[in-house]
Coordinates of N, CA and C in Angstrom, one line a residue:
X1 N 170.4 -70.8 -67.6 CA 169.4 -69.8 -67.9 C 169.1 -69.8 -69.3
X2 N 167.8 -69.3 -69.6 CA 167.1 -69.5 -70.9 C 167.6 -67.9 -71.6
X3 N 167.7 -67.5 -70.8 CA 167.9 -66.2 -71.7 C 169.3 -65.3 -71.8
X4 N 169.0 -64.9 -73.0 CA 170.6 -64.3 -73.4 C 170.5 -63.0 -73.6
X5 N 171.8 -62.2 -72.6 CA 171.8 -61.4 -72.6 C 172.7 -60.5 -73.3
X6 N 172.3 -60.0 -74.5 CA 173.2 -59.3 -75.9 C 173.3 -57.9 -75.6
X7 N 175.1 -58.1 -75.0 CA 175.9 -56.5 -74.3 C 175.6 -55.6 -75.3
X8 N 174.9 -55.6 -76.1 CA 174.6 -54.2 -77.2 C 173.2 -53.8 -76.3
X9 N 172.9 -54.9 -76.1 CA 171.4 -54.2 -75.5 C 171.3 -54.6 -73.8
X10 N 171.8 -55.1 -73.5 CA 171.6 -55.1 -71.7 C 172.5 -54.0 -70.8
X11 N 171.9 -53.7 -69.9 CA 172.2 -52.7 -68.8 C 172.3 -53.3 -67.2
X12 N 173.2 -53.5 -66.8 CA 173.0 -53.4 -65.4 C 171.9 -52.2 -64.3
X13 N 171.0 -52.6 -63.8 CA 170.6 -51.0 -62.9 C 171.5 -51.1 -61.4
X14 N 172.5 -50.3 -61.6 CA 172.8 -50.2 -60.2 C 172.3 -49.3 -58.8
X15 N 171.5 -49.6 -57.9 CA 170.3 -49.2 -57.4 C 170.7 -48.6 -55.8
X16 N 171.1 -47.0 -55.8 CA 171.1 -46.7 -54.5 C 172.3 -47.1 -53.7
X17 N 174.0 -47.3 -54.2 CA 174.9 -48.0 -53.8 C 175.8 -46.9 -52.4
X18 N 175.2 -46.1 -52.1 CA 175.6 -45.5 -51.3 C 175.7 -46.4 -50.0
X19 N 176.5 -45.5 -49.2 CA 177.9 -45.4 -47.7 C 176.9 -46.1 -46.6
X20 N 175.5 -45.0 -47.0 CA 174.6 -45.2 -45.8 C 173.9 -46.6 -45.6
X21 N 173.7 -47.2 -46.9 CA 173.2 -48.6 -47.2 C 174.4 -49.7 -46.9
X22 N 175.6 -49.5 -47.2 CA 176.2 -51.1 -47.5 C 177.5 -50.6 -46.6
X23 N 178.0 -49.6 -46.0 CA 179.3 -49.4 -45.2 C 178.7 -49.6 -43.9
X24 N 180.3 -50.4 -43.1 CA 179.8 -50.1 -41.7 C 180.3 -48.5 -41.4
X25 N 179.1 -48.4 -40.3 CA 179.4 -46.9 -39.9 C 177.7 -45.9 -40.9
X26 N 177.2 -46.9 -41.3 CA 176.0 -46.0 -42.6 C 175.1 -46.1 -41.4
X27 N 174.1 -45.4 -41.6 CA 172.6 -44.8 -40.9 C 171.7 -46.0 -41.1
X28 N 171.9 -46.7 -42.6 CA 170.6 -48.0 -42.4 C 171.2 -49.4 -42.5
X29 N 172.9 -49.2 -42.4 CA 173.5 -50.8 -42.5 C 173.3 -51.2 -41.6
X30 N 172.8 -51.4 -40.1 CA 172.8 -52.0 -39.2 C 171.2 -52.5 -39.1
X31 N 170.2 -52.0 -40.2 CA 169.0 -52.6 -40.1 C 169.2 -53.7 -41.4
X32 N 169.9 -53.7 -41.7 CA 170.5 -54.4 -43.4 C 171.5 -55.4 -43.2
X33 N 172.4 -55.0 -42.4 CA 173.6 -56.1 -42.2 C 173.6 -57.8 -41.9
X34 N 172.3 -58.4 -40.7 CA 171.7 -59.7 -40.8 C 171.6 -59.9 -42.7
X35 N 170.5 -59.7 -43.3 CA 170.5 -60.1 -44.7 C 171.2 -59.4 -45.7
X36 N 172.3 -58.8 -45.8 CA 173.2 -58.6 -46.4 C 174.3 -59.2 -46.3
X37 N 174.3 -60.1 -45.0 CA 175.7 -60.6 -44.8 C 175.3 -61.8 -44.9
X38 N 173.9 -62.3 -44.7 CA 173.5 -63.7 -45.4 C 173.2 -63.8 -47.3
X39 N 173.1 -63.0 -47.4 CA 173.4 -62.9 -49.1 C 174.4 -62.9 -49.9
X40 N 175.4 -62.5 -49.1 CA 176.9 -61.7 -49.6 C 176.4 -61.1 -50.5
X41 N 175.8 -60.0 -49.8 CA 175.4 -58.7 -51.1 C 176.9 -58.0 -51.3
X42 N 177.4 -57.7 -50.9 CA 178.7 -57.0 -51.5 C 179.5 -57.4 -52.4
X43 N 179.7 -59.1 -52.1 CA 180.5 -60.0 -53.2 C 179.8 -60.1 -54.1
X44 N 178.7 -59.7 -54.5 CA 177.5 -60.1 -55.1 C 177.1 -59.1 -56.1
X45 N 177.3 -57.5 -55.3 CA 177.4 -56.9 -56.3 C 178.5 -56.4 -56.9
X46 N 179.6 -56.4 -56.5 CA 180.8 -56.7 -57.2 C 181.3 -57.6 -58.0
X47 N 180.2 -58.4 -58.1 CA 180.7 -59.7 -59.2 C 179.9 -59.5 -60.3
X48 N 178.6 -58.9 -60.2 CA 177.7 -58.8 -61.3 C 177.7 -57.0 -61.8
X49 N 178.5 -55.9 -61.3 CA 179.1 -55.2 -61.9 C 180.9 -55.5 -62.8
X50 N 181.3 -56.3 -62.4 CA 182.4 -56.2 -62.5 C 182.3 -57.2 -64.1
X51 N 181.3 -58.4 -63.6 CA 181.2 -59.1 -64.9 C 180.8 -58.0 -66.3
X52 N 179.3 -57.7 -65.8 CA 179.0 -56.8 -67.0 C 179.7 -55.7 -67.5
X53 N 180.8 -55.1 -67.1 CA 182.0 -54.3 -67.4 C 183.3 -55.4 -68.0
X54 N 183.5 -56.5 -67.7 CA 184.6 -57.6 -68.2 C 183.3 -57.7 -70.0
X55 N 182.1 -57.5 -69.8 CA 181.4 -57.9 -71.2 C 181.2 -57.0 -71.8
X56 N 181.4 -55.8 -71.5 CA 180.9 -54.8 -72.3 C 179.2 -54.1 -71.7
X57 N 179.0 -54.2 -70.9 CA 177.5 -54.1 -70.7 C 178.0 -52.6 -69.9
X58 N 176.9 -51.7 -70.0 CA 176.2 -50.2 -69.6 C 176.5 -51.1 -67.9
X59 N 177.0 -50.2 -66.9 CA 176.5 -50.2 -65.6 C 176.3 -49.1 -65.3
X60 N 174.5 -48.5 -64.6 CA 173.8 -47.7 -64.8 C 173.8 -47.4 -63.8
X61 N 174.0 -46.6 -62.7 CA 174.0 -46.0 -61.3 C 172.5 -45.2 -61.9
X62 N 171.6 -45.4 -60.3 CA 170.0 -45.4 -59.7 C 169.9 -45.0 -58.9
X63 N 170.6 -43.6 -58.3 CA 170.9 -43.0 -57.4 C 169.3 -42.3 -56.7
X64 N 169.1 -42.5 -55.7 CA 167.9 -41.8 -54.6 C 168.7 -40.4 -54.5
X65 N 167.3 -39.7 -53.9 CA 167.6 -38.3 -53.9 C 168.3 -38.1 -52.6
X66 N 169.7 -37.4 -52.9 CA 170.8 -36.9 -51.3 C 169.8 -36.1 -50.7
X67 N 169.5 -36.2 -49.5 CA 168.4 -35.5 -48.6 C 169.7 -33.9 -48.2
X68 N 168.7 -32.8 -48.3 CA 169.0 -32.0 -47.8 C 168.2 -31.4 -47.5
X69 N 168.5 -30.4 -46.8 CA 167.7 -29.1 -45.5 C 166.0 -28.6 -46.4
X70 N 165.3 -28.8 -46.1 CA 163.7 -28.5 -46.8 C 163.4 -29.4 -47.1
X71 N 164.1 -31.0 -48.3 CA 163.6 -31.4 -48.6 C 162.4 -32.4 -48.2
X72 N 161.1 -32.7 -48.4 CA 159.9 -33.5 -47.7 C 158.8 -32.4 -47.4
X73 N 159.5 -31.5 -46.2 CA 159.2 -30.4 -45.4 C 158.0 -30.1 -45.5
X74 N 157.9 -29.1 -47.1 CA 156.3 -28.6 -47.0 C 155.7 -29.4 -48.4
X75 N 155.9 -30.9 -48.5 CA 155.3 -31.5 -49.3 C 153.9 -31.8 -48.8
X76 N 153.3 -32.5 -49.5 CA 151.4 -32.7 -49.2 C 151.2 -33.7 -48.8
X77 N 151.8 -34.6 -49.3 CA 152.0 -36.1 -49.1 C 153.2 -36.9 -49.3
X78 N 154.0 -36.5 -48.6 CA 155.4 -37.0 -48.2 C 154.7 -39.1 -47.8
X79 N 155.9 -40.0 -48.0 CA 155.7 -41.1 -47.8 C 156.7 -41.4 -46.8
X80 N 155.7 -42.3 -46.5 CA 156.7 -43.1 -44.9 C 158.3 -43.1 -45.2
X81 N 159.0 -44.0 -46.2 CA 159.5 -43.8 -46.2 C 160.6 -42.1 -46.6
X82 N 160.3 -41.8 -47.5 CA 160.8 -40.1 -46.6 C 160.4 -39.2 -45.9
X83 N 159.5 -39.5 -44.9 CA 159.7 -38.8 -43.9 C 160.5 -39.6 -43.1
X84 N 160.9 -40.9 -43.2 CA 162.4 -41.4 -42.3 C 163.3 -40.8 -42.9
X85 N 163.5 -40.5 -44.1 CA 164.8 -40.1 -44.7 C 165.0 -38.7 -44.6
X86 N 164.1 -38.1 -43.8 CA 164.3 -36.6 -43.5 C 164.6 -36.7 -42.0
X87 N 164.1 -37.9 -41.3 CA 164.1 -37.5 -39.8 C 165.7 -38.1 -40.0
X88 N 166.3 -39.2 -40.3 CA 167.7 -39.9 -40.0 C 168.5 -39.2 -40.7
X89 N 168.2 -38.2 -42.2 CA 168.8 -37.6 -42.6 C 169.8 -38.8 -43.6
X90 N 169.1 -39.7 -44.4 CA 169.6 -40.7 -44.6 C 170.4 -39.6 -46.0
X91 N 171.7 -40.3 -46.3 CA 172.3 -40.2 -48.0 C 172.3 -38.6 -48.0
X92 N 172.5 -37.8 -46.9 CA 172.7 -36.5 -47.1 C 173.8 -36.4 -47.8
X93 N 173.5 -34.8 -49.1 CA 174.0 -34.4 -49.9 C 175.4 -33.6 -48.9
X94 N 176.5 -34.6 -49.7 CA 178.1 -33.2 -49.4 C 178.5 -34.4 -47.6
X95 N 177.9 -35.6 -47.6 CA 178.5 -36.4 -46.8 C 178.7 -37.7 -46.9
X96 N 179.5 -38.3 -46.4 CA 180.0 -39.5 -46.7 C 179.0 -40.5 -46.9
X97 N 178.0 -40.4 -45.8 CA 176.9 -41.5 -46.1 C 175.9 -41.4 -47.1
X98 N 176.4 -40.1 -48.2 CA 175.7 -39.5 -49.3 C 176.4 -40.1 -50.5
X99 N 178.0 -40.5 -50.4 CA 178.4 -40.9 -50.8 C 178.5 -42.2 -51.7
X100 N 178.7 -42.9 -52.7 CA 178.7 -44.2 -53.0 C 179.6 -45.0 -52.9
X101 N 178.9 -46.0 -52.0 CA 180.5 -47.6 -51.6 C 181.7 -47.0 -52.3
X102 N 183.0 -46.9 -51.7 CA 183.7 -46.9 -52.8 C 184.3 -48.2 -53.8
X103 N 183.6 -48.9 -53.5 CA 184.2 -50.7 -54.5 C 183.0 -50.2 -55.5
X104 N 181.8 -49.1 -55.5 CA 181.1 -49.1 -56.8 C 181.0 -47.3 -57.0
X105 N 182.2 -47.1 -57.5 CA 182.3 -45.8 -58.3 C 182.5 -45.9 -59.4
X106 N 181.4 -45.1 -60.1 CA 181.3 -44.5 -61.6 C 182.4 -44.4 -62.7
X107 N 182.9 -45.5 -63.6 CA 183.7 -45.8 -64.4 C 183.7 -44.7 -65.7
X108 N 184.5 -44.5 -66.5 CA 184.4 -43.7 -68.1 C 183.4 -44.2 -68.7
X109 N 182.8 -45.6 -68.8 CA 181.4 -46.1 -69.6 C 180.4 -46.7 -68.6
X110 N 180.6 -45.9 -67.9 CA 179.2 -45.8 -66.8 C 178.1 -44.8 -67.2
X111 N 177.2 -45.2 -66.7 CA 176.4 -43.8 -66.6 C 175.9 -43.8 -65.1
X112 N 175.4 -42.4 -65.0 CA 175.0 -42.1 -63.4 C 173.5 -41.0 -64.3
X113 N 172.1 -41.6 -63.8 CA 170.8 -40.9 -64.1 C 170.5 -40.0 -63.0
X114 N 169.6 -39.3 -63.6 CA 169.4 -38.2 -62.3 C 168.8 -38.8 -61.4
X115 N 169.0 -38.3 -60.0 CA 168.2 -39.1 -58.2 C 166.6 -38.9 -58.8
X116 N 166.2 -40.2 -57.9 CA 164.6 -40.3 -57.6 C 164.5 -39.7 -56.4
X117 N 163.2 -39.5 -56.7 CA 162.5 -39.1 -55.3 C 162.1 -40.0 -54.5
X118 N 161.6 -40.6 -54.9 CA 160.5 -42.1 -54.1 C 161.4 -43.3 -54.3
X119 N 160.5 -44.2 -55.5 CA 161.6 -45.5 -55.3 C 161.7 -46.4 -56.3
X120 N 161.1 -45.5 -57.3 CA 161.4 -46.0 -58.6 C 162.2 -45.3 -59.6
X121 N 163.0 -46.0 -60.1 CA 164.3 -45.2 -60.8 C 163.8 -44.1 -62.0
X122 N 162.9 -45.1 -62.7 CA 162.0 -44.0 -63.4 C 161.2 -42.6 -63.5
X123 N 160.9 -42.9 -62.5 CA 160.0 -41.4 -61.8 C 160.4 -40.7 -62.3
X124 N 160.6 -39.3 -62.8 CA 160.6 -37.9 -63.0 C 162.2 -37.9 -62.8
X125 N 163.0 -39.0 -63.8 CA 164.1 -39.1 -63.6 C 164.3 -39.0 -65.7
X126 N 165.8 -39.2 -66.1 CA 166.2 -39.5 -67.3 C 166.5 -40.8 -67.2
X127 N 166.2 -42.0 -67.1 CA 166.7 -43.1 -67.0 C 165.9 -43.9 -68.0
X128 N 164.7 -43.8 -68.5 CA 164.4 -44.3 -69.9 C 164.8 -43.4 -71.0
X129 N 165.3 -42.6 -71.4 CA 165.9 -41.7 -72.4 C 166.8 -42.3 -72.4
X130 N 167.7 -42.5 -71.3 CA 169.5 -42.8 -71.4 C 169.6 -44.1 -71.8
X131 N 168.7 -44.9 -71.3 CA 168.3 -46.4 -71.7 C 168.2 -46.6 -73.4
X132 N 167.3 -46.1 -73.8 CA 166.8 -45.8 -74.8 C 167.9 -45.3 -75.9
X133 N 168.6 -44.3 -75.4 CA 169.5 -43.6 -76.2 C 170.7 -44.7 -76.3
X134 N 170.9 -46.0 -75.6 CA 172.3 -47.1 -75.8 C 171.7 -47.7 -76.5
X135 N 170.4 -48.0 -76.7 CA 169.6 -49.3 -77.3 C 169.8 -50.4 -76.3
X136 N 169.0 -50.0 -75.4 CA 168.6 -51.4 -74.0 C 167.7 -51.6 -74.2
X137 N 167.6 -52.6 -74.3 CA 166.2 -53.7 -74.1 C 165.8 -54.7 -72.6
X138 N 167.5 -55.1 -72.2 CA 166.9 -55.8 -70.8 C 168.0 -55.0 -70.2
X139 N 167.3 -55.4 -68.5 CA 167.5 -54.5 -67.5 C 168.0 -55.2 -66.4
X140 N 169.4 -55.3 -65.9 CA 169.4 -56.4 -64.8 C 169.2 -55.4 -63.6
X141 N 168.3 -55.8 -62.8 CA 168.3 -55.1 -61.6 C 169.0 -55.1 -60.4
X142 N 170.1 -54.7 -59.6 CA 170.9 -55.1 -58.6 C 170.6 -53.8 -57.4
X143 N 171.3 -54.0 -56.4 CA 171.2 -53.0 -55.4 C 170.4 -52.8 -54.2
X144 N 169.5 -51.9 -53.9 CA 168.9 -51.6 -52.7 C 167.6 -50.6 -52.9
X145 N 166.6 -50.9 -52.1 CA 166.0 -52.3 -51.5 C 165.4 -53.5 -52.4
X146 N 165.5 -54.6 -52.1 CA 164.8 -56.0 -52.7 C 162.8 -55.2 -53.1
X147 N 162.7 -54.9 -52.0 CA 160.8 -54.7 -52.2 C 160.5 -53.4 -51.9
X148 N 161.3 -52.2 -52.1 CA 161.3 -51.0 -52.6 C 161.7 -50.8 -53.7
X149 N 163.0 -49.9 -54.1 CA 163.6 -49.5 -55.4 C 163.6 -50.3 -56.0
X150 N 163.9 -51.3 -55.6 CA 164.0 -52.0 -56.6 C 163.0 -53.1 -57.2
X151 N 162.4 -53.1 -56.6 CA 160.6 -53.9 -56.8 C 159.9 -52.7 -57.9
X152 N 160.1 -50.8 -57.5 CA 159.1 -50.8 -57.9 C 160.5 -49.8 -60.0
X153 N 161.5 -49.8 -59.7 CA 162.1 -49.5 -60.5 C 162.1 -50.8 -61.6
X154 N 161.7 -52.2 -61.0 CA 161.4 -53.4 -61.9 C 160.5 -53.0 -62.6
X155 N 159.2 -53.1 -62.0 CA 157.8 -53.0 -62.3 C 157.8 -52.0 -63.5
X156 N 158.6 -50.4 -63.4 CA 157.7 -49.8 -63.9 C 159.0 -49.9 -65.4
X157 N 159.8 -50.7 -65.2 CA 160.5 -50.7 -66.5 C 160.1 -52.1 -67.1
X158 N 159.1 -53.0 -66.9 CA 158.3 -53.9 -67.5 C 157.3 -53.4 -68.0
X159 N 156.4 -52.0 -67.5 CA 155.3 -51.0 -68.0 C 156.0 -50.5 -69.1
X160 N 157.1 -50.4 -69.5 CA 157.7 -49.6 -69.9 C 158.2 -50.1 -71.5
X161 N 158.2 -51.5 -71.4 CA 158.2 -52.7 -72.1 C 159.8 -52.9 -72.3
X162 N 160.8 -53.2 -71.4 CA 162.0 -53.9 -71.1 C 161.7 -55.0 -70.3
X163 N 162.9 -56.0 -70.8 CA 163.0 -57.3 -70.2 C 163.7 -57.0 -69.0
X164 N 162.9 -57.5 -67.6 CA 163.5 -57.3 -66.3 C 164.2 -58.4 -65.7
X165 N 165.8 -58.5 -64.9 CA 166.1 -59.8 -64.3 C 166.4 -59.0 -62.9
X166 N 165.7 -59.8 -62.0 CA 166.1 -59.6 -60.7 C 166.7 -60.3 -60.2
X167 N 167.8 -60.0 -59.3 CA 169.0 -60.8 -59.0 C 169.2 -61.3 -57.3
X168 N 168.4 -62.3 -56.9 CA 168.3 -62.7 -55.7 C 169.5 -62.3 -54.4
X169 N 170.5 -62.7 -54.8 CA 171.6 -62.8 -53.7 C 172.4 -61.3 -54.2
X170 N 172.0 -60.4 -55.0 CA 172.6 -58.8 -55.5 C 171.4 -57.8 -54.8
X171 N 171.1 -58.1 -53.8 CA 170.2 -57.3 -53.2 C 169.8 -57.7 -51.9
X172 N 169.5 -57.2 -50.9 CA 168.8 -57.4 -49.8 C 167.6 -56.2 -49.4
X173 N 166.9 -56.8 -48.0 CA 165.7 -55.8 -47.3 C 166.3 -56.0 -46.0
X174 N 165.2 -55.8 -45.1 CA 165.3 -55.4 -43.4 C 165.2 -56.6 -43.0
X175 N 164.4 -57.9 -43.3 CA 164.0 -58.9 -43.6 C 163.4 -60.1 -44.2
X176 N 163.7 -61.2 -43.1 CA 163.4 -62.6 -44.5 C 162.1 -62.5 -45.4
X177 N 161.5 -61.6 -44.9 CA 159.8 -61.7 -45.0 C 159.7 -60.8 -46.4
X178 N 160.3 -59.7 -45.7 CA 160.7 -58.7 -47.1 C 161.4 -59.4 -48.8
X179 N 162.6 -59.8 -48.0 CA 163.2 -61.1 -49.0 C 162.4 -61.5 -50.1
X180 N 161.1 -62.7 -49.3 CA 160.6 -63.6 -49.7 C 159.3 -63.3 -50.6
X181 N 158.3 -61.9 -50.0 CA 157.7 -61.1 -50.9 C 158.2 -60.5 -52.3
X182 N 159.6 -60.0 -52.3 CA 160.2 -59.4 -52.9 C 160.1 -60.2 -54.3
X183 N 160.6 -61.4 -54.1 CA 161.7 -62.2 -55.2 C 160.6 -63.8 -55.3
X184 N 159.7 -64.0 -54.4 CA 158.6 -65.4 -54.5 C 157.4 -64.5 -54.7
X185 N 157.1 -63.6 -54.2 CA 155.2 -63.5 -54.0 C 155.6 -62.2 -55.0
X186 N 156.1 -61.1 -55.1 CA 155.7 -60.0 -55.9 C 156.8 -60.1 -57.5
X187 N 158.0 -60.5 -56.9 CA 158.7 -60.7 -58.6 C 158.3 -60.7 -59.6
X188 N 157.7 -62.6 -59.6 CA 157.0 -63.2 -60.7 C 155.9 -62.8 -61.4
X189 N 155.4 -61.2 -60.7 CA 154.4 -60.9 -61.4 C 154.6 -59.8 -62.6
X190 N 156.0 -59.6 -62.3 CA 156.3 -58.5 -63.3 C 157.7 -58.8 -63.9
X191 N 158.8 -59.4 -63.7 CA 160.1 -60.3 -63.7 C 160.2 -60.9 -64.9
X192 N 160.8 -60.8 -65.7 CA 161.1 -61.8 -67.1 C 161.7 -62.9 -66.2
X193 N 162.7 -62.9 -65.5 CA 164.1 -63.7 -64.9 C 164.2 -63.4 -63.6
X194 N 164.4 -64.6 -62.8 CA 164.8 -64.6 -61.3 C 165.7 -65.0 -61.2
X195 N 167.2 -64.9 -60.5 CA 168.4 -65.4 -61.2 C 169.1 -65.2 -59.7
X196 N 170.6 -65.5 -60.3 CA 171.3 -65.8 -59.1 C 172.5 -64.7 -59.5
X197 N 173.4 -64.4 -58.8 CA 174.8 -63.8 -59.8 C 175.3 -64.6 -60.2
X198 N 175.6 -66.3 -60.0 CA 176.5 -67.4 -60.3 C 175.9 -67.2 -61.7
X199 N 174.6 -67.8 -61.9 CA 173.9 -68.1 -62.7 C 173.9 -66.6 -64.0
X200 N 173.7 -65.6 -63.4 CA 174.1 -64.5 -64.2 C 175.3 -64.2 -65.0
X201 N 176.8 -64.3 -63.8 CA 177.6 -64.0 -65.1 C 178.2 -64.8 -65.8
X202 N 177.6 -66.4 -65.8 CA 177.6 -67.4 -66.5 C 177.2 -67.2 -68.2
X203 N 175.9 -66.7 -67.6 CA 175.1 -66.1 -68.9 C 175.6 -64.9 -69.6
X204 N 176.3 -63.5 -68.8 CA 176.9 -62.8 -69.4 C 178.3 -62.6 -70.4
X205 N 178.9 -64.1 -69.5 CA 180.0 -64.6 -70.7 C 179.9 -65.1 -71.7
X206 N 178.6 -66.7 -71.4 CA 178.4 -66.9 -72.3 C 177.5 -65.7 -74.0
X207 N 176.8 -65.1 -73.0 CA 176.5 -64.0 -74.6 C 177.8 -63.1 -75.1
X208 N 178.7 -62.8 -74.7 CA 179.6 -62.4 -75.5 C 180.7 -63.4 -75.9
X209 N 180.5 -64.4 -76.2 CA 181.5 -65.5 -76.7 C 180.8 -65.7 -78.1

């Protein structure tokens, strides 16, 4: 990889790591599990949190909002996707599927930003402040979904003017199609870096040597 990533200024985004997404027994792992289990998203994002904590790097929990009782309800324009997360009751607050994987819980030099509503991490969140306030410049993107949260929490921290890497096999969708929009047709239009985890914490070692 061409680019170096200097642990004073890089951030991991960790995107949505909750029970309901990546445990068996969650509300949407069984629409997820085919391409999660062809990615080895789990070894995947355990390797590329665990590296950027072995280097010193921020890992930033991108938590979605825990659905609870009202929430959506008497909005004006609720989106597709939450009005499924009110009908399945996806990531409800005060339950396990609300909970986060437990292989990615919140360390002493972690940080955790306030929940989004929609599906960009930035939205009407603190997550460029907190950024901002470590001195980040690039942003590695990991987690859930490939061409949701994480497509549009890319996007809008390229608006934003940070260097974005998206991490192919540290994420998955519903499908290959999803996948392949995600990371070939919509990435490259906003993406500093399209990467791999091999290829990532290659680069994360080599910047702190």
């Amino acid at each position: 990889m061409s680019v170096t990533y200097d642990p004073r200024h890089t951030a991991v985004l960790l995107v949505d790591p909750y029970n309901d997404f990546l445990s068996e027994g969650g509300k949407v792992w069984p629409r997820l599990r085919t391409m999660a289990e062809e990615t080895r998203l789990l070894d995947h994002l355990r390797a590329v949190v665990g590296s950027a904590r072995e280097n010193g790097m921020p890992v930033v929990f991108v938590p979605h909002r825990r659905w609870q009782p009202g929430d959506y309800e008497t909005w004006a324009f609720p989106n597709p996707t939450q009005l499924g997360i009110m009908e399945r009751q996806s990531f409800a607050r005060g339950t396990w599927g609300g909970e986060f994987h437990p292989d990615f819980q919140p360390q002493p030099n972690d940080i955790v930003v306030a929940e989004h509503w929609a599906q960009s991490g930035f939205a009407n969140t603190d997550l460029d402040l907190r950024l901002k306030q470590h001195g980040i410049t690039h942003v590695v993107l990991i987690g859930l979904l490939a061409n949701t949260c994480i497509e549009s929490t890319g996007r809008f921290a390229m608006e934003l003017g940070y260097h974005v890497t998206l991490v192919r096999d540290a994420t998955a969708a519903f499908l290959p199609e999803m996948m392949h929009a995600a990371h070939e047709l919509n990435g490259p239009t906003y993406a500093h870096a399209i990467t791999t985890t091999d290829e990532l914490t290659v680069a994360f070692k080599e910047a702190r040597s």
